[in-house]
Short mmCIF file of C-alpha atoms and ligand atoms in Angstrom, two decimals:
data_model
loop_
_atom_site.label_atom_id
_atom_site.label_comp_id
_atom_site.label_asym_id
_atom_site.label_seq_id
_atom_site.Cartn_x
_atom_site.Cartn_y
_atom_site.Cartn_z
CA UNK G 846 -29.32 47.56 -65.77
CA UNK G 847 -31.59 45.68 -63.09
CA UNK G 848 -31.91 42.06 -63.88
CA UNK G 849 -35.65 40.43 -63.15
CA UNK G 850 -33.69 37.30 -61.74
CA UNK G 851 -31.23 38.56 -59.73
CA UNK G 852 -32.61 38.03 -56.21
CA UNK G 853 -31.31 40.83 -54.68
CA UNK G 854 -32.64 43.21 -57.07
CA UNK G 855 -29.88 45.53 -57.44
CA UNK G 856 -28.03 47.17 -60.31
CA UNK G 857 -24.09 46.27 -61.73
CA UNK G 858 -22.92 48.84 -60.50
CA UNK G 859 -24.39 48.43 -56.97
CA UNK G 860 -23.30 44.71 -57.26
CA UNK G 861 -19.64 45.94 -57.90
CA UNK G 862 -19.74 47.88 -55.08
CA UNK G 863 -21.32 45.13 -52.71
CA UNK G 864 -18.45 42.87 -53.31
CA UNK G 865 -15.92 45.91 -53.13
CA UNK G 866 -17.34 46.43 -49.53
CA UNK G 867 -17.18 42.37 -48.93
CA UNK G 868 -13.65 42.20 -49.90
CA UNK G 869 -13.15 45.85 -47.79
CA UNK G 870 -14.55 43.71 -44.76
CA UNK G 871 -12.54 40.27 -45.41
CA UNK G 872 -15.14 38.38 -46.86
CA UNK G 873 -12.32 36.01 -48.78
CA UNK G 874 -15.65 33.04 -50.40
CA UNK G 875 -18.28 32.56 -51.12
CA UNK G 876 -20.01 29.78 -50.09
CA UNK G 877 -23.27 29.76 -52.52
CA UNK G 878 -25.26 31.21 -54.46
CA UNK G 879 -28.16 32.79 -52.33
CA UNK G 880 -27.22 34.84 -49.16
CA UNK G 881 -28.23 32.41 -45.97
CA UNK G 882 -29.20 34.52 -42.56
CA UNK G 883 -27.02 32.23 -40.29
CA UNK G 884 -28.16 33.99 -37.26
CA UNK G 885 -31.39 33.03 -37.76
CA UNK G 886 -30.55 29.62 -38.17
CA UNK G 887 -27.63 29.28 -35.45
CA UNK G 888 -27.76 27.67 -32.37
CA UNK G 889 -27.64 30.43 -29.41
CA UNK G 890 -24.36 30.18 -27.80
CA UNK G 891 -24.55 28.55 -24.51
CA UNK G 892 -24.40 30.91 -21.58
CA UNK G 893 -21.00 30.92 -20.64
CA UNK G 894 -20.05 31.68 -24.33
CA UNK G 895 -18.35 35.12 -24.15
CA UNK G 896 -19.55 37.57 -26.85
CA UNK G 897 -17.02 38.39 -29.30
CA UNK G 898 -17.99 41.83 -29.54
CA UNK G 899 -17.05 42.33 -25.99
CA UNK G 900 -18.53 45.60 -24.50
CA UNK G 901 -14.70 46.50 -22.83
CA UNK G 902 -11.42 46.22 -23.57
CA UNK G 903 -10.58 43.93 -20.01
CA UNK G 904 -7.78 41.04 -19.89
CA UNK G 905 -7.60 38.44 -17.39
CA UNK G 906 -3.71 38.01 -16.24
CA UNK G 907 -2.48 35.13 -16.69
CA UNK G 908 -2.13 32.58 -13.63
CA UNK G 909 1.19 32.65 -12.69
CA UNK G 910 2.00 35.54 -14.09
CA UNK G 911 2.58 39.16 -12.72
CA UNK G 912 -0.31 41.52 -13.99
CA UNK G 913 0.77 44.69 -15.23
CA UNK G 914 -1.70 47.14 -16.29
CA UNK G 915 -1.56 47.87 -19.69
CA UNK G 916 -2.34 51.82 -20.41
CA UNK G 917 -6.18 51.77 -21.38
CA UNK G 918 -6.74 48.19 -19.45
CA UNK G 919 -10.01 48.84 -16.85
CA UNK G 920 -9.37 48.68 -13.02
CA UNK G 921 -11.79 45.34 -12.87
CA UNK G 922 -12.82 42.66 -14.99
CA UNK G 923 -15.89 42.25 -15.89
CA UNK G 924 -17.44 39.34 -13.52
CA UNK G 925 -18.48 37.02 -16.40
CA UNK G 926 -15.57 37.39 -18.64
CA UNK G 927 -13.54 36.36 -15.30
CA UNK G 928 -15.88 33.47 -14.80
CA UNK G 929 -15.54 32.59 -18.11
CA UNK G 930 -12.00 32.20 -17.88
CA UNK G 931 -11.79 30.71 -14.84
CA UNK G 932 -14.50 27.97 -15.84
CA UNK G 933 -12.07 27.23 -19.25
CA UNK G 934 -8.83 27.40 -16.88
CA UNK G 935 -10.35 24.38 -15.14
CA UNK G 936 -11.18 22.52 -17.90
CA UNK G 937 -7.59 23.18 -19.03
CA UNK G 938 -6.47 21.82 -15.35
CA UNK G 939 -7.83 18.47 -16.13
CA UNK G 940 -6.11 18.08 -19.21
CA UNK G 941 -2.70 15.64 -18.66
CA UNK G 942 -1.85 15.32 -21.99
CA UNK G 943 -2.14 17.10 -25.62
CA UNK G 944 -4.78 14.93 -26.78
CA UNK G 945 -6.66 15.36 -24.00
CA UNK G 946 -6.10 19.13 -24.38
CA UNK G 947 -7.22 19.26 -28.02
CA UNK G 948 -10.45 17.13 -26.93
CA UNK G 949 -11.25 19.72 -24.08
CA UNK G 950 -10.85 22.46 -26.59
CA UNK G 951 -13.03 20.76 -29.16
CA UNK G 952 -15.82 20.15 -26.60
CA UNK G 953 -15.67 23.51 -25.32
CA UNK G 954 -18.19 26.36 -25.99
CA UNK G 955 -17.24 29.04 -24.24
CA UNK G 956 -15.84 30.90 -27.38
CA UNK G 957 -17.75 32.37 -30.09
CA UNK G 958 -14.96 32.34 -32.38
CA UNK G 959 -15.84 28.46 -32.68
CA UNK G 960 -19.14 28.91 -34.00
CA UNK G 961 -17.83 30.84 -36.98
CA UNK G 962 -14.62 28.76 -37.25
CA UNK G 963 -14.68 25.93 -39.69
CA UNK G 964 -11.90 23.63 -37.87
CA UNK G 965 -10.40 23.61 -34.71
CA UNK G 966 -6.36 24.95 -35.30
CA UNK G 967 -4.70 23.04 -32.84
CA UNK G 968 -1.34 22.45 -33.80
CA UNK G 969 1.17 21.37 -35.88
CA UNK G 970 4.89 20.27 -35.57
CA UNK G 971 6.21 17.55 -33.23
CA UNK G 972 5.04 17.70 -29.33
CA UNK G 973 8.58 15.96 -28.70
CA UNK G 974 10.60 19.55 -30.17
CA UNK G 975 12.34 21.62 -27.71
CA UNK G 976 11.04 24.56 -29.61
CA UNK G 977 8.02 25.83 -29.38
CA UNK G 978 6.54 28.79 -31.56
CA UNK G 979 3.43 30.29 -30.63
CA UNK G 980 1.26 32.41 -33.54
CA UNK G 981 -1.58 34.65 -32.99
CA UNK G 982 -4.61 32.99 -34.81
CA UNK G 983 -5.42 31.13 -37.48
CA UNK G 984 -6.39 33.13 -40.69
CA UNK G 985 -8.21 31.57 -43.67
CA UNK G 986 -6.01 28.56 -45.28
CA UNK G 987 -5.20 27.59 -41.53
CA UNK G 988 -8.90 27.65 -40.94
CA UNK G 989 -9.87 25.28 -44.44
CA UNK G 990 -7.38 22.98 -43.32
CA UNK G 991 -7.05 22.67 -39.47
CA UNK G 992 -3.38 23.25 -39.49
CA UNK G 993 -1.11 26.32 -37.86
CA UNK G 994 0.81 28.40 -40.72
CA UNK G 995 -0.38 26.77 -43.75
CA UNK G 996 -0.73 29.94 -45.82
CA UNK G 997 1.77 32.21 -47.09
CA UNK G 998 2.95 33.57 -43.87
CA UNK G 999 3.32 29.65 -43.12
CA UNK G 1000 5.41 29.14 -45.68
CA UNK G 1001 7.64 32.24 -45.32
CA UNK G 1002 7.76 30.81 -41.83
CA UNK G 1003 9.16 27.68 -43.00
CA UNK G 1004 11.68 28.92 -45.13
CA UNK G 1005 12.76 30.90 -41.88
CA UNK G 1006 12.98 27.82 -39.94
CA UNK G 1007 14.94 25.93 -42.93
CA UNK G 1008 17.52 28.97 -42.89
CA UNK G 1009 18.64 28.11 -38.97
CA UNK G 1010 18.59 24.11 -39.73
CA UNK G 1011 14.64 23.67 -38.68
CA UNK G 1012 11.61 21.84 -39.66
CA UNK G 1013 8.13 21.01 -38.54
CA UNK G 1014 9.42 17.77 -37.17
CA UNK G 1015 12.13 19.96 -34.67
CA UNK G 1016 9.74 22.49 -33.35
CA UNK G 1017 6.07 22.22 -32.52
CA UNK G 1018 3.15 25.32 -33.39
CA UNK G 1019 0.18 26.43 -31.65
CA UNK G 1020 -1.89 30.06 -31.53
CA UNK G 1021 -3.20 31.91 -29.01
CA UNK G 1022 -6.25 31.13 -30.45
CA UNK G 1023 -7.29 27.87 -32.03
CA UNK G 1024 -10.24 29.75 -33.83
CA UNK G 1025 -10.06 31.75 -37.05
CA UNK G 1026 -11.31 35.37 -36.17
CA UNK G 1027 -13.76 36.43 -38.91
CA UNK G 1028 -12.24 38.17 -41.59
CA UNK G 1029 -8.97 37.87 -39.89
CA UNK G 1030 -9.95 40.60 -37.04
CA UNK G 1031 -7.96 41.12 -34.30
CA UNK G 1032 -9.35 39.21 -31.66
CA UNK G 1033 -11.29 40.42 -28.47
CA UNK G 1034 -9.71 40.51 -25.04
CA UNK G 1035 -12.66 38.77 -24.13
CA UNK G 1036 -11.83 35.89 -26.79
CA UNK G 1037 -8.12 36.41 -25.94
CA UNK G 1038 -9.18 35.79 -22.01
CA UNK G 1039 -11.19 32.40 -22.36
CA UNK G 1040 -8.21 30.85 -25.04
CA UNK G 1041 -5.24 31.96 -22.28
CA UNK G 1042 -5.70 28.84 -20.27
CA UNK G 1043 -5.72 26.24 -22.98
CA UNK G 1044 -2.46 27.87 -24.46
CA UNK G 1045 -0.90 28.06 -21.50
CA UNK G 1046 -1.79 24.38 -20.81
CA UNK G 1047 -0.63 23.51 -23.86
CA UNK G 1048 2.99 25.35 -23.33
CA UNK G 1049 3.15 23.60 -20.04
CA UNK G 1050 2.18 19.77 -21.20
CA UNK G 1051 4.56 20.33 -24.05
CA UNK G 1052 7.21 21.44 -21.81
CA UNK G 1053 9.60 23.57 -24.40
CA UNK G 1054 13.54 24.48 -23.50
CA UNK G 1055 12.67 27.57 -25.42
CA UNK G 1056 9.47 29.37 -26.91
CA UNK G 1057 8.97 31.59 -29.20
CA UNK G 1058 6.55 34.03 -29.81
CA UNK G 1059 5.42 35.27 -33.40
CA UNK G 1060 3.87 38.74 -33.72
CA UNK G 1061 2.91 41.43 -30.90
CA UNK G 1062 -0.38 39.94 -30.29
CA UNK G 1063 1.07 36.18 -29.54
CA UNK G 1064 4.24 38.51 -27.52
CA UNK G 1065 1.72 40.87 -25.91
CA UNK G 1066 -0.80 38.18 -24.69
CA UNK G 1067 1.97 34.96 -23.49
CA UNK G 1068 4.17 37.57 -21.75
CA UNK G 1069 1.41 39.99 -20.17
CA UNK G 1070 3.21 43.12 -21.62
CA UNK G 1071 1.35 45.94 -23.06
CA UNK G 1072 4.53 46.26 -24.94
CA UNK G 1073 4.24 46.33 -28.72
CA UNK G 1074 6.58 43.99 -30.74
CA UNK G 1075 9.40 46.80 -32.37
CA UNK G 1076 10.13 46.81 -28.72
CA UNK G 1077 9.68 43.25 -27.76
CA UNK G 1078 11.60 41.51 -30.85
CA UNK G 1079 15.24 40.10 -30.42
CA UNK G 1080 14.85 40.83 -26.78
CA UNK G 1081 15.32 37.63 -25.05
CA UNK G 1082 12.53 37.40 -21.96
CA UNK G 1083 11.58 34.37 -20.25
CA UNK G 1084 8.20 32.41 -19.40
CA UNK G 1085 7.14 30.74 -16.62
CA UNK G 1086 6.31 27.64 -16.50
CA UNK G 1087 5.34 26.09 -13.23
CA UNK G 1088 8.33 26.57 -11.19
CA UNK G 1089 10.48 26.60 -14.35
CA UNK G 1090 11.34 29.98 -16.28
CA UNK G 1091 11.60 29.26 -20.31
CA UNK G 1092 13.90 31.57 -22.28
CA UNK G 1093 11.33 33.20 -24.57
CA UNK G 1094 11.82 35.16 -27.91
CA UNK G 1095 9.60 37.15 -29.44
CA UNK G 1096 9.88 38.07 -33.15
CA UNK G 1097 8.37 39.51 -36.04
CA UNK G 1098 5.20 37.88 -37.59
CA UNK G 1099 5.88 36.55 -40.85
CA UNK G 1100 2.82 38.20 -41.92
CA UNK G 1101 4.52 41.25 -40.91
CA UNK G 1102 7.38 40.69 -43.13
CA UNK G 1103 5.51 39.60 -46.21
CA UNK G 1104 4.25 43.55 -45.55
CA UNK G 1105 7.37 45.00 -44.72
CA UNK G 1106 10.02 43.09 -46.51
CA UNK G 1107 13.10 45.39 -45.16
CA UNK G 1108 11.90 44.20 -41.67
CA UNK G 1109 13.19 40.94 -42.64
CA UNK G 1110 17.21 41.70 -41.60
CA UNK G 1111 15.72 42.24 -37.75
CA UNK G 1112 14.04 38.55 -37.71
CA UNK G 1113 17.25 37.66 -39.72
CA UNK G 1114 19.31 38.61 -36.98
CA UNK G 1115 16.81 37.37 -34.29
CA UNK G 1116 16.31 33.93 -35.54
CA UNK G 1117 20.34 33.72 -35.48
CA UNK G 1118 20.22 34.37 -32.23
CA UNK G 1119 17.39 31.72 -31.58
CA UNK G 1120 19.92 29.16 -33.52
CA UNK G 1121 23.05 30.19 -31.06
CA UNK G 1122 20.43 29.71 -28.31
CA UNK G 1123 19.23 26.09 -29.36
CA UNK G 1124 22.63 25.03 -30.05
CA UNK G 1125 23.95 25.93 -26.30
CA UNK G 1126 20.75 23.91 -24.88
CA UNK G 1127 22.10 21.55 -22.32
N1 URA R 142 -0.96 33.57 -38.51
C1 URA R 142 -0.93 33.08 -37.24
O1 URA R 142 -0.63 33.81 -36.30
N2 URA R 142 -1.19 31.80 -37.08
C2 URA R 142 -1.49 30.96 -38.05
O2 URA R 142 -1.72 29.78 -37.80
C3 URA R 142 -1.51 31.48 -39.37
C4 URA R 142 -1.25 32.78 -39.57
#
Protein backbone atom coordinates (compact mmCIF):
# COMPACT_ATOMS: atom_id res chain seq x y z
CA UNK A 1 0.00 0.00 0.00
CA UNK A 2 1.76 3.42 -1.04
CA UNK A 3 1.32 6.02 1.58
CA UNK A 4 0.68 9.86 0.16
CA UNK A 5 3.10 11.03 3.07
CA UNK A 6 5.76 8.88 2.99
CA UNK A 7 8.48 10.93 1.25
CA UNK A 8 10.08 8.40 -0.44
CA UNK A 9 7.11 7.12 -2.08
CA UNK A 10 7.60 3.54 -1.88
CA UNK A 11 5.53 0.53 -0.87
CA UNK A 12 5.89 -1.81 2.71
CA UNK A 13 7.19 -4.15 1.20
CA UNK A 14 9.87 -2.13 -0.68
CA UNK A 15 10.46 -0.31 2.71
CA UNK A 16 11.19 -3.80 4.34
CA UNK A 17 13.50 -4.50 1.91
CA UNK A 18 15.34 -1.00 2.03
CA UNK A 19 16.18 -1.49 5.60
CA UNK A 20 17.01 -5.31 4.96
CA UNK A 21 19.67 -3.96 2.45
CA UNK A 22 20.73 -1.08 5.18
CA UNK A 23 21.26 -3.57 7.83
CA UNK A 24 22.98 -6.03 4.83
CA UNK A 25 25.43 -2.94 4.39
CA UNK A 26 26.01 -2.03 8.27
CA UNK A 27 23.87 0.77 8.50
CA UNK A 28 23.51 0.12 12.59
CA UNK A 29 21.04 4.14 13.19
CA UNK A 30 19.40 6.11 12.15
CA UNK A 31 19.97 9.46 12.67
CA UNK A 32 16.46 11.18 11.53
CA UNK A 33 13.74 11.11 9.97
CA UNK A 34 14.36 12.41 6.30
CA UNK A 35 17.39 10.98 4.34
CA UNK A 36 20.18 14.05 4.29
CA UNK A 37 22.66 13.92 0.99
CA UNK A 38 25.85 14.53 3.14
CA UNK A 39 27.97 14.70 0.13
CA UNK A 40 26.34 17.47 -1.02
CA UNK A 41 26.68 19.21 2.04
CA UNK A 42 30.35 18.03 3.12
CA UNK A 43 33.28 19.90 3.07
CA UNK A 44 35.73 18.49 0.17
CA UNK A 45 38.52 16.78 1.80
CA UNK A 46 41.63 18.74 1.65
CA UNK A 47 44.09 17.58 -0.95
CA UNK A 48 46.29 15.46 0.82
CA UNK A 49 43.22 13.51 2.18
CA UNK A 50 43.67 9.98 0.76
CA UNK A 51 40.46 8.50 -0.75
CA UNK A 52 39.14 5.70 1.11
CA UNK A 53 38.15 3.89 -1.81
CA UNK A 54 41.71 3.63 -2.84
CA UNK A 55 42.11 2.65 -6.58
CA UNK A 56 45.04 -0.24 -5.43
CA UNK A 57 45.70 -2.43 -2.94
CA UNK A 58 49.53 -0.64 -2.09
CA UNK A 59 51.08 -0.49 1.63
CA UNK A 60 53.72 1.75 2.68
CA UNK A 61 56.35 -0.36 4.98
CA UNK A 62 56.74 0.75 7.92
CA UNK A 63 59.96 2.94 8.84
CA UNK A 64 62.12 0.84 10.52
CA UNK A 65 60.85 -2.04 9.48
CA UNK A 66 61.92 -4.70 6.82
CA UNK A 67 59.35 -4.66 3.83
CA UNK A 68 58.30 -7.88 2.71
CA UNK A 69 56.08 -8.15 -0.16
CA UNK A 70 52.95 -9.47 0.62
CA UNK A 71 51.54 -11.87 -2.38
CA UNK A 72 49.15 -9.43 -4.37
CA UNK A 73 51.09 -6.13 -2.89
CA UNK A 74 52.09 -3.82 -6.29
CA UNK A 75 55.86 -3.35 -7.14
CA UNK A 76 55.41 0.68 -6.35
CA UNK A 77 53.37 2.82 -4.36
CA UNK A 78 51.37 5.00 -5.65
CA UNK A 79 53.25 8.60 -5.41
CA UNK A 80 50.47 10.33 -3.40
CA UNK A 81 49.54 7.64 -1.07
CA UNK A 82 53.50 7.68 -0.27
CA UNK A 83 53.36 11.41 0.13
CA UNK A 84 50.58 11.11 2.13
CA UNK A 85 52.23 9.03 4.51
CA UNK A 86 55.25 10.57 4.61
CA UNK A 87 53.57 14.12 5.21
CA UNK A 88 51.51 12.28 8.44
CA UNK A 89 54.93 10.47 9.48
CA UNK A 90 56.25 13.98 10.04
CA UNK A 91 53.62 15.28 11.81
CA UNK A 92 53.93 12.14 13.98
CA UNK A 93 57.88 13.10 14.32
CA UNK A 94 57.01 16.22 16.10
CA UNK A 95 54.93 14.69 18.53
CA UNK A 96 57.04 14.21 22.15
CA UNK A 97 54.38 13.16 24.08
CA UNK A 98 50.76 11.35 23.94
CA UNK A 99 48.90 14.42 24.24
CA UNK A 100 50.65 15.98 21.79
CA UNK A 101 50.10 12.87 19.63
CA UNK A 102 46.32 12.78 20.14
CA UNK A 103 46.27 16.69 19.25
CA UNK A 104 48.27 16.01 15.92
CA UNK A 105 45.83 13.29 15.14
CA UNK A 106 42.82 15.43 15.89
CA UNK A 107 44.12 18.29 13.69
CA UNK A 108 44.96 16.09 10.97
CA UNK A 109 43.04 15.65 7.65
CA UNK A 110 44.71 13.48 5.74
CA UNK A 111 42.19 10.57 6.42
CA UNK A 112 38.80 10.27 5.16
CA UNK A 113 37.82 7.92 7.72
CA UNK A 114 37.63 11.18 10.01
CA UNK A 115 35.07 12.83 8.12
CA UNK A 116 32.66 9.97 8.63
CA UNK A 117 33.92 9.19 12.17
CA UNK A 118 31.99 10.72 14.97
CA UNK A 119 35.00 10.83 17.67
CA UNK A 120 38.48 10.48 17.48
CA UNK A 121 39.39 6.67 19.26
CA UNK A 122 42.50 7.40 20.75
CA UNK A 123 43.02 5.34 23.59
CA UNK A 124 42.23 3.96 26.63
CA UNK A 125 44.11 2.28 29.59
CA UNK A 126 47.07 3.78 31.49
CA UNK A 127 50.15 5.28 29.27
CA UNK A 128 52.32 4.23 32.46
CA UNK A 129 51.38 0.03 31.72
CA UNK A 130 54.08 -2.10 30.47
CA UNK A 131 51.50 -3.68 28.28
CA UNK A 132 50.38 -2.47 25.44
CA UNK A 133 47.47 -4.01 23.22
CA UNK A 134 46.92 -2.76 19.91
CA UNK A 135 43.18 -3.38 18.12
CA UNK A 136 42.30 -2.92 14.60
CA UNK A 137 39.63 -0.07 14.53
CA UNK A 138 37.08 1.23 16.28
CA UNK A 139 33.55 -0.19 15.41
CA UNK A 140 30.29 1.53 16.44
CA UNK A 141 30.02 1.81 20.49
CA UNK A 142 33.87 2.73 20.34
CA UNK A 143 32.94 5.32 17.80
CA UNK A 144 29.63 6.92 20.09
CA UNK A 145 31.90 7.08 22.85
CA UNK A 146 35.56 7.88 21.91
CA UNK A 147 36.94 4.98 23.78
CA UNK A 148 38.97 1.61 22.45
CA UNK A 149 36.90 -1.76 23.20
CA UNK A 150 33.85 -0.43 24.67
CA UNK A 151 31.46 -2.86 22.97
CA UNK A 152 31.04 -6.41 23.37
CA UNK A 153 34.30 -7.50 22.01
CA UNK A 154 35.56 -4.84 24.72
CA UNK A 155 34.11 -6.43 27.28
CA UNK A 156 34.98 -10.05 26.35
CA UNK A 157 38.36 -8.39 26.20
CA UNK A 158 38.20 -7.39 29.67
CA UNK A 159 37.12 -10.42 31.11
CA UNK A 160 40.28 -11.87 29.24
CA UNK A 161 42.49 -9.44 30.84
CA UNK A 162 40.75 -10.06 34.45
CA UNK A 163 41.47 -13.94 33.90
CA UNK A 164 45.58 -13.29 33.80
CA UNK A 165 45.31 -10.59 36.85
CA UNK A 166 44.75 -7.39 34.34
CA UNK A 167 42.87 -4.24 34.10
CA UNK A 168 42.61 -1.06 32.13
CA UNK A 169 44.73 0.63 34.72
CA UNK A 170 47.84 -2.24 33.97
CA UNK A 171 47.81 -2.12 30.25
CA UNK A 172 47.14 0.73 27.87
CA UNK A 173 44.85 0.36 24.20
CA UNK A 174 45.14 1.95 20.97
CA UNK A 175 44.02 0.82 17.10
CA UNK A 176 45.60 0.93 14.10
CA UNK A 177 43.16 3.25 13.28
CA UNK A 178 41.68 5.93 15.48
CA UNK A 179 38.65 6.23 12.97
CA UNK A 180 35.57 4.03 12.82
CA UNK A 181 35.47 2.52 9.20
CA UNK A 182 31.89 2.86 7.90
CA UNK A 183 29.85 0.05 8.58
CA UNK A 184 32.72 -1.61 10.21
CA UNK A 185 34.63 -2.27 6.68
CA UNK A 186 37.86 -3.42 6.57
CA UNK A 187 39.93 -0.58 6.11
CA UNK A 188 41.94 0.55 2.94
CA UNK A 189 45.67 0.13 2.63
CA UNK A 190 45.54 3.54 1.71
CA UNK A 191 43.76 4.45 5.18
CA UNK A 192 45.94 1.75 6.82
CA UNK A 193 49.17 3.72 5.20
CA UNK A 194 48.44 7.40 6.46
CA UNK A 195 47.35 5.91 10.34
CA UNK A 196 50.91 3.69 10.42
CA UNK A 197 52.92 6.61 11.61
CA UNK A 198 50.72 7.90 14.38
CA UNK A 199 50.49 4.23 15.78
CA UNK A 200 53.78 3.65 15.56
CA UNK A 201 54.46 6.99 17.35
CA UNK A 202 52.25 6.18 19.76
CA UNK A 203 53.96 2.54 20.52
CA UNK A 204 57.21 4.35 20.68
CA UNK A 205 56.20 7.46 23.17
CA UNK A 206 54.47 4.86 25.26
CA UNK A 207 57.45 2.74 25.33
CA UNK A 208 55.79 -0.92 26.23
CA UNK A 209 58.07 -4.05 27.72
CA UNK A 210 55.63 -6.03 25.69
CA UNK A 211 52.81 -5.44 22.97
CA UNK A 212 50.27 -7.14 21.92
CA UNK A 213 48.49 -7.34 18.92
CA UNK A 214 44.63 -8.20 18.63
CA UNK A 215 43.34 -9.65 15.35
CA UNK A 216 45.23 -10.30 11.88
CA UNK A 217 44.65 -6.90 10.66
CA UNK A 218 46.32 -5.07 13.94
CA UNK A 219 49.15 -8.45 13.55
CA UNK A 220 49.36 -8.06 9.77
CA UNK A 221 49.78 -4.20 9.66
CA UNK A 222 52.33 -3.57 13.20
CA UNK A 223 54.49 -6.54 12.12
CA UNK A 224 54.57 -6.04 8.15
CA UNK A 225 53.61 -9.77 7.59
CA UNK A 226 51.25 -10.79 4.96
CA UNK A 227 50.75 -13.57 7.38
CA UNK A 228 47.18 -14.21 8.49
CA UNK A 229 46.53 -14.57 12.29
CA UNK A 230 45.86 -18.80 12.65
CA UNK A 231 49.47 -18.54 11.79
CA UNK A 232 50.56 -15.53 13.67
CA UNK A 233 48.70 -16.25 17.17
CA UNK A 234 50.69 -17.64 20.26
CA UNK A 235 53.77 -17.13 18.22
CA UNK A 236 55.89 -14.83 20.14
CA UNK A 237 57.63 -12.14 17.48
CA UNK A 238 59.15 -9.01 18.41
CA UNK A 239 58.80 -5.15 17.40
CA UNK A 240 61.11 -2.68 16.92
CA UNK A 241 61.24 0.09 18.55
CA UNK A 242 64.01 2.52 17.87
CA UNK A 243 67.00 0.58 18.67
CA UNK A 244 64.96 -1.55 21.09
CA UNK A 245 63.16 -4.92 19.94
CA UNK A 246 59.68 -5.43 22.03
CA UNK A 247 58.53 -9.03 22.53
CA UNK A 248 55.24 -8.91 20.61
CA UNK A 249 52.18 -11.32 20.73
CA UNK A 250 49.68 -11.53 18.49
CA UNK A 251 46.31 -13.14 19.34
CA UNK A 252 42.91 -13.73 18.42
CA UNK A 253 40.42 -10.76 18.15
CA UNK A 254 37.87 -10.96 20.66
CA UNK A 255 35.51 -10.27 17.99
CA UNK A 256 36.75 -13.36 16.55
CA UNK A 257 35.93 -15.36 19.49
CA UNK A 258 32.50 -13.97 20.19
CA UNK A 259 32.16 -15.76 16.41
CA UNK A 260 33.99 -18.73 17.03
CA UNK A 261 33.62 -19.55 20.64
CA UNK A 262 35.81 -22.98 20.45
CA UNK A 263 38.66 -20.61 19.31
CA UNK A 264 38.64 -19.39 22.74
CA UNK A 265 41.10 -22.44 24.32
CA UNK A 266 43.95 -21.00 21.65
CA UNK A 267 43.73 -17.26 23.19
CA UNK A 268 43.28 -19.22 26.51
CA UNK A 269 46.48 -20.73 26.15
CA UNK A 270 48.08 -17.59 24.52
CA UNK A 271 47.13 -15.08 27.07
CA UNK A 272 48.81 -17.66 29.68
CA UNK A 273 51.65 -17.36 28.00
CA UNK A 274 51.42 -13.44 27.88
CA UNK A 275 50.93 -13.76 31.94
CA UNK A 276 54.30 -16.09 32.27
CA UNK A 277 55.83 -13.41 30.01
CA UNK A 278 54.80 -10.26 32.18
CA UNK A 279 55.63 -11.97 35.27
CA UNK A 280 59.47 -12.71 34.13
CA UNK A 281 59.73 -8.83 33.07
CA UNK A 282 62.86 -7.56 34.64
N1 LIG B 1 37.63 -3.73 17.69
C1 LIG B 1 38.86 -3.14 17.61
O1 LIG B 1 39.75 -3.66 16.94
N2 LIG B 1 39.04 -2.03 18.28
C2 LIG B 1 38.13 -1.44 19.03
O2 LIG B 1 38.40 -0.40 19.62
C3 LIG B 1 36.87 -2.07 19.12
C4 LIG B 1 36.64 -3.20 18.44
Amino acid sequence: MQDSTDPLNISRAEAIALLQYYAAAGVTEALSDAPVDRYALAPKPPQNAVPSAAPEPARTPPAGRAASPAAGTPKTIPLEQDASAGIARDIAARCQNLDELREALAAYDGCALKFTAKNLVFSDGNPEARIMLVGEAPGRDEDIQGRPFVGVSGQLLDRMLAAIGLDRTKVYIANVLPWRPPGNRTPTPAEQAVCMPFIERQIELVDPAVLVFLGGVSAKQMLNTPEGIMKLRGRWTSYRIGSRDVPALPVFHPAYLLRQPAQKRFAWRDFLSLKQRIENLP
